[in-house]
Short mmCIF file of C-alpha atoms in Angstrom, two decimals:
data_model
loop_
_atom_site.label_atom_id
_atom_site.label_comp_id
_atom_site.label_asym_id
_atom_site.label_seq_id
_atom_site.Cartn_x
_atom_site.Cartn_y
_atom_site.Cartn_z
CA SER A 1 -20.32 -34.57 142.44
CA SER A 2 -19.36 -33.98 146.05
CA ASP A 3 -22.21 -36.17 147.32
CA LEU A 4 -20.25 -39.26 146.15
CA TRP A 5 -17.72 -38.87 148.98
CA GLY A 6 -18.62 -41.13 151.84
CA LYS A 7 -20.83 -43.56 149.93
CA GLY A 8 -18.08 -46.09 149.20
CA ILE A 9 -19.40 -48.98 147.13
CA ALA A 10 -22.93 -47.52 147.32
CA ALA A 11 -21.90 -44.67 144.99
CA ASP A 12 -24.13 -44.22 141.94
CA ARG A 13 -21.31 -45.29 139.62
CA GLY A 14 -20.15 -48.12 141.91
CA GLY A 15 -21.43 -50.98 139.77
CA ASP A 16 -22.98 -54.28 140.79
CA PHE A 17 -19.84 -56.36 141.21
CA VAL A 18 -17.46 -55.74 144.09
CA ALA A 19 -14.30 -57.78 144.61
CA VAL A 20 -12.05 -57.42 147.65
CA SER A 21 -8.70 -59.19 147.68
CA ASP A 22 -7.18 -61.03 150.60
CA GLU A 23 -4.99 -58.69 152.63
CA ASP A 24 -1.80 -60.26 151.26
CA ALA A 25 -2.94 -60.36 147.63
CA TRP A 26 -4.01 -58.19 144.73
CA PHE A 27 -5.95 -58.66 141.52
CA THR A 28 -3.56 -58.66 138.60
CA TYR A 29 -4.67 -57.46 135.19
CA TYR A 30 -2.43 -59.98 133.39
CA PHE A 31 -4.72 -61.45 130.74
CA TRP A 32 -2.03 -63.37 128.85
CA GLU A 33 -0.73 -66.83 129.68
CA ASP A 34 2.59 -66.59 127.83
CA ASP A 35 4.89 -63.71 128.88
CA SER A 36 6.27 -63.50 125.34
CA LYS A 37 2.78 -62.39 124.27
CA ALA A 38 2.47 -59.67 126.91
CA PRO A 39 1.64 -56.22 125.52
CA ASP A 40 4.44 -53.63 125.31
CA PHE A 41 2.98 -51.58 128.14
CA ALA A 42 3.20 -54.47 130.62
CA ARG A 43 6.97 -54.07 131.10
CA CYS A 44 6.80 -50.26 131.27
CA ILE A 45 5.35 -47.60 133.51
CA ASP A 46 2.36 -46.67 131.40
CA ILE A 47 -0.58 -45.37 133.40
CA HIS A 48 -2.60 -44.50 130.31
CA ARG A 49 -2.74 -47.94 128.69
CA LYS A 50 -2.84 -50.19 131.76
CA PRO A 51 -6.27 -51.09 133.12
CA GLY A 52 -5.79 -49.71 136.62
CA TYR A 53 -3.04 -49.50 139.19
CA ASP A 54 -0.05 -51.80 138.65
CA PRO A 55 2.01 -52.22 141.83
CA VAL A 56 4.62 -54.27 139.92
CA GLU A 57 5.77 -50.92 138.49
CA LEU A 58 7.47 -50.37 141.85
CA PHE A 59 10.01 -53.10 141.02
CA LEU A 60 12.86 -53.49 138.56
CA ASP A 61 13.01 -56.77 136.68
CA PRO A 62 15.32 -59.03 138.75
CA ASP A 63 16.24 -60.93 135.55
CA LEU A 64 17.98 -57.85 134.10
CA LYS A 65 21.71 -58.01 134.83
CA PHE A 66 22.30 -54.24 134.88
CA PRO A 67 18.93 -52.49 135.04
CA LEU A 68 20.42 -49.11 135.97
CA VAL A 69 22.66 -49.23 132.89
CA LYS A 70 19.61 -50.00 130.75
CA ILE A 71 17.78 -47.03 132.30
CA ALA A 72 20.79 -44.75 131.77
CA LYS A 73 21.01 -45.79 128.09
CA PHE A 74 17.31 -45.08 127.63
CA LEU A 75 17.64 -41.64 129.23
CA ALA A 76 20.71 -40.81 127.11
CA LYS A 77 18.85 -41.78 123.91
CA LYS A 78 15.86 -39.71 125.01
CA LYS A 79 18.13 -36.72 125.64
CA LEU A 80 19.39 -37.10 122.06
CA GLY A 81 15.82 -37.05 120.74
CA PHE A 82 15.24 -40.76 120.20
CA ARG A 83 12.11 -42.57 121.31
CA GLY A 84 11.83 -45.98 122.90
CA LEU A 85 10.41 -48.14 125.64
CA MET A 86 12.03 -48.26 129.05
CA ASP A 87 11.02 -51.87 129.57
CA VAL A 88 12.48 -52.64 132.99
CA ILE A 89 9.34 -53.74 134.84
CA PRO A 90 9.03 -57.47 135.65
CA LEU A 91 6.01 -59.60 134.81
CA ASN A 92 6.05 -61.37 138.17
CA ALA A 93 2.94 -60.51 140.16
CA ASN A 94 4.32 -62.51 143.11
CA LEU A 95 6.76 -59.68 143.88
CA VAL A 96 3.87 -57.64 145.29
CA LYS A 97 3.30 -58.45 148.96
CA GLY A 98 0.02 -56.81 149.82
CA SER A 99 -2.93 -55.05 148.33
CA HIS A 100 -3.92 -51.52 147.39
CA GLY A 101 -6.99 -49.82 148.78
CA ARG A 102 -8.42 -52.52 151.03
CA ASP A 103 -11.41 -51.49 153.09
CA THR A 104 -10.27 -53.27 156.26
CA VAL A 105 -6.73 -53.31 157.56
CA ALA A 106 -5.42 -54.69 160.86
CA PRO A 107 -4.88 -51.86 163.38
CA GLN A 108 -1.11 -52.42 163.53
CA GLU A 109 -0.94 -52.01 159.72
CA GLN A 110 -2.99 -48.80 159.49
CA PRO A 111 -1.37 -45.46 158.70
CA VAL A 112 -0.86 -42.89 161.42
CA ALA A 113 -1.89 -39.24 161.09
CA ILE A 114 0.31 -36.83 163.04
CA GLY A 115 -0.50 -33.15 163.35
CA ARG A 116 -3.01 -30.64 164.65
CA GLY A 117 -6.49 -32.15 164.56
CA ALA A 118 -5.28 -35.67 163.76
CA GLY A 119 -6.92 -37.06 166.89
CA GLN A 120 -10.36 -36.33 165.47
CA VAL A 121 -9.73 -38.37 162.30
CA THR A 122 -11.57 -41.67 162.64
CA SER A 123 -12.21 -42.81 159.06
CA ALA A 124 -10.57 -43.00 155.65
CA GLU A 125 -13.00 -40.36 154.37
CA GLU A 126 -12.11 -37.96 157.18
CA VAL A 127 -8.37 -38.42 156.65
CA PHE A 128 -8.73 -37.19 153.05
CA PHE A 129 -10.29 -33.93 154.22
CA TRP A 130 -7.84 -33.59 157.12
CA ILE A 131 -4.90 -33.92 154.70
CA ARG A 132 -6.51 -31.48 152.27
CA ASP A 133 -7.14 -28.94 155.02
CA SER A 134 -3.61 -29.41 156.40
CA LEU A 135 -2.06 -28.82 152.98
CA THR A 136 -4.23 -25.81 152.18
CA ASN A 137 -3.88 -24.40 155.71
CA SER A 138 -7.64 -24.33 156.03
CA GLU A 139 -8.66 -23.02 159.42
CA SER A 140 -12.39 -23.56 158.88
CA GLY A 141 -12.49 -26.48 161.28
CA ASP A 142 -15.55 -27.67 159.39
CA SER A 143 -14.94 -31.36 158.73
CA ASN A 144 -18.13 -31.45 156.64
CA ALA A 145 -16.85 -28.88 154.12
CA ARG A 146 -16.63 -31.09 151.09
#
């Protein structure tokens, strides 16, 4: 429901355990100790089978000699009607240099909102509604319209 916005970790479905990473770290979901036993989805972009956001999906495996050729071959096979895995994602969590969704960020690292009404945005919750209103051209001016 709309009353969940603004409650943060106090939301009814928030749970009892809250973990916040260091600002230069993230919690990996890698539950295996031997990369040869990693599940198929670990080396692919697969938002439906992975338990949460995987920032390693932003990288190509540096151990692949010609990753773009591998991607092109996959796309050509797909165009011909074949199925397969585009397994070009590395299993190296150390490639990620930061975190996703931290609650506190140094001022020099925070995003900047530019546009009409941006000066009134003072929190992460308000920026969501400001972006929504900017995209929908809402002229209501009611920052509490949630």
